[in-house]
Amino acid sequence: MRSSLVISLVCSVLVNSLPVEDWSDLDYPNIYVEPQGDAPSESRIIGGSEATPNSHPYQVALFIQFPQGRSFCGGSIISENYILTAAHCMDK
């Protein structure tokens, strides 16, 4: 029990000592597509609010064309070269 507490404390200190990533200077395209639905967003969103463009700059929308059809997935920017998304969003 005591060793797991020490390990947790050491891990917390190590994680907190990592530098904070600065997302403000990333060079990504500013693409915003207006929603095409005919129902007002207030009737489709329950318990939330509509996000404004650029309010979450670390999130991305992935529109992927596969031979068997199209796919839409979300993802998070984790570095300049990588996006984290669900495995089923990728072909391989």
Short mmCIF file of C-alpha atoms in Angstrom, two decimals:
data_model
loop_
_atom_site.label_atom_id
_atom_site.label_comp_id
_atom_site.label_asym_id
_atom_site.label_seq_id
_atom_site.Cartn_x
_atom_site.Cartn_y
_atom_site.Cartn_z
CA MET A 1 0.00 0.00 0.00
CA ARG A 2 2.73 2.43 0.95
CA SER A 3 4.78 1.64 -2.17
CA SER A 4 1.81 2.34 -4.45
CA LEU A 5 1.33 5.68 -2.71
CA VAL A 6 4.99 6.56 -3.26
CA ILE A 7 4.79 5.49 -6.92
CA SER A 8 1.64 7.60 -7.41
CA LEU A 9 3.32 10.59 -5.81
CA VAL A 10 6.44 10.22 -7.97
CA CYS A 11 4.32 9.89 -11.13
CA SER A 12 2.32 12.98 -10.20
CA VAL A 13 5.49 15.00 -9.68
CA LEU A 14 6.93 13.80 -13.00
CA VAL A 15 3.76 14.58 -14.95
CA ASN A 16 3.46 18.03 -13.38
CA SER A 17 7.07 18.81 -14.27
CA LEU A 18 6.45 18.32 -18.00
CA PRO A 19 6.38 21.52 -20.05
CA VAL A 20 2.97 22.87 -21.03
CA GLU A 21 2.33 22.57 -24.76
CA ASP A 22 1.71 25.88 -26.51
CA TRP A 23 -1.06 25.36 -29.10
CA SER A 24 -1.24 28.99 -30.24
CA ASP A 25 1.46 28.79 -32.94
CA LEU A 26 0.25 25.66 -34.75
CA ASP A 27 -0.19 26.17 -38.47
CA TYR A 28 -3.49 24.50 -39.31
CA PRO A 29 -6.13 25.52 -41.83
CA ASN A 30 -9.08 27.46 -40.47
CA ILE A 31 -11.94 25.55 -42.08
CA TYR A 32 -15.47 25.94 -40.80
CA VAL A 33 -18.48 24.39 -42.48
CA GLU A 34 -21.91 25.79 -41.68
CA PRO A 35 -24.30 23.10 -40.41
CA GLN A 36 -26.67 21.96 -43.17
CA GLY A 37 -29.47 20.54 -41.00
CA ASP A 38 -32.92 22.05 -41.30
CA ALA A 39 -33.77 21.80 -37.58
CA PRO A 40 -32.52 24.59 -35.32
CA SER A 41 -29.57 23.50 -33.18
CA GLU A 42 -31.51 24.30 -30.00
CA SER A 43 -33.86 21.38 -30.73
CA ARG A 44 -31.01 18.93 -31.41
CA ILE A 45 -28.69 19.75 -28.50
CA ILE A 46 -29.96 18.73 -25.07
CA GLY A 47 -28.20 20.08 -22.00
CA GLY A 48 -25.43 21.77 -23.97
CA SER A 49 -24.64 24.71 -26.17
CA GLU A 50 -23.44 25.12 -29.72
CA ALA A 51 -19.69 25.64 -30.02
CA THR A 52 -18.44 28.73 -31.79
CA PRO A 53 -15.76 28.44 -34.49
CA ASN A 54 -12.21 28.25 -33.07
CA SER A 55 -13.43 27.83 -29.48
CA HIS A 56 -11.75 24.39 -29.28
CA PRO A 57 -8.60 24.65 -31.46
CA TYR A 58 -7.29 21.24 -30.37
CA GLN A 59 -10.27 19.38 -31.87
CA VAL A 60 -10.59 18.35 -35.49
CA ALA A 61 -13.23 16.90 -37.78
CA LEU A 62 -12.07 14.11 -40.07
CA PHE A 63 -13.97 13.61 -43.32
CA ILE A 64 -12.60 10.40 -44.82
CA GLN A 65 -13.45 8.86 -48.21
CA PHE A 66 -13.23 5.04 -48.30
CA PRO A 67 -14.02 2.80 -51.30
CA GLN A 68 -17.14 1.60 -49.46
CA GLY A 69 -18.33 5.10 -48.53
CA ARG A 70 -17.59 8.18 -46.47
CA SER A 71 -16.83 8.48 -42.79
CA PHE A 72 -16.92 11.33 -40.30
CA CYS A 73 -14.94 11.19 -37.07
CA GLY A 74 -13.59 13.58 -34.50
CA GLY A 75 -10.06 13.77 -33.20
CA SER A 76 -7.68 15.70 -30.98
CA ILE A 77 -4.42 17.35 -32.02
CA ILE A 78 -1.68 15.79 -29.88
CA SER A 79 1.32 17.20 -31.74
CA GLU A 80 2.20 19.06 -34.92
CA ASN A 81 2.17 15.81 -36.92
CA TYR A 82 -0.38 13.60 -35.13
CA ILE A 83 -4.14 13.47 -34.58
CA LEU A 84 -5.62 11.06 -32.01
CA THR A 85 -8.85 9.45 -33.18
CA ALA A 86 -10.74 6.17 -32.75
CA ALA A 87 -9.32 3.08 -34.47
CA HIS A 88 -12.51 2.44 -36.45
CA CYS A 89 -12.04 5.82 -38.17
CA MET A 90 -9.00 4.58 -40.09
CA ASP A 91 -8.78 2.02 -42.87
CA LYS A 92 -5.64 0.33 -41.53
#
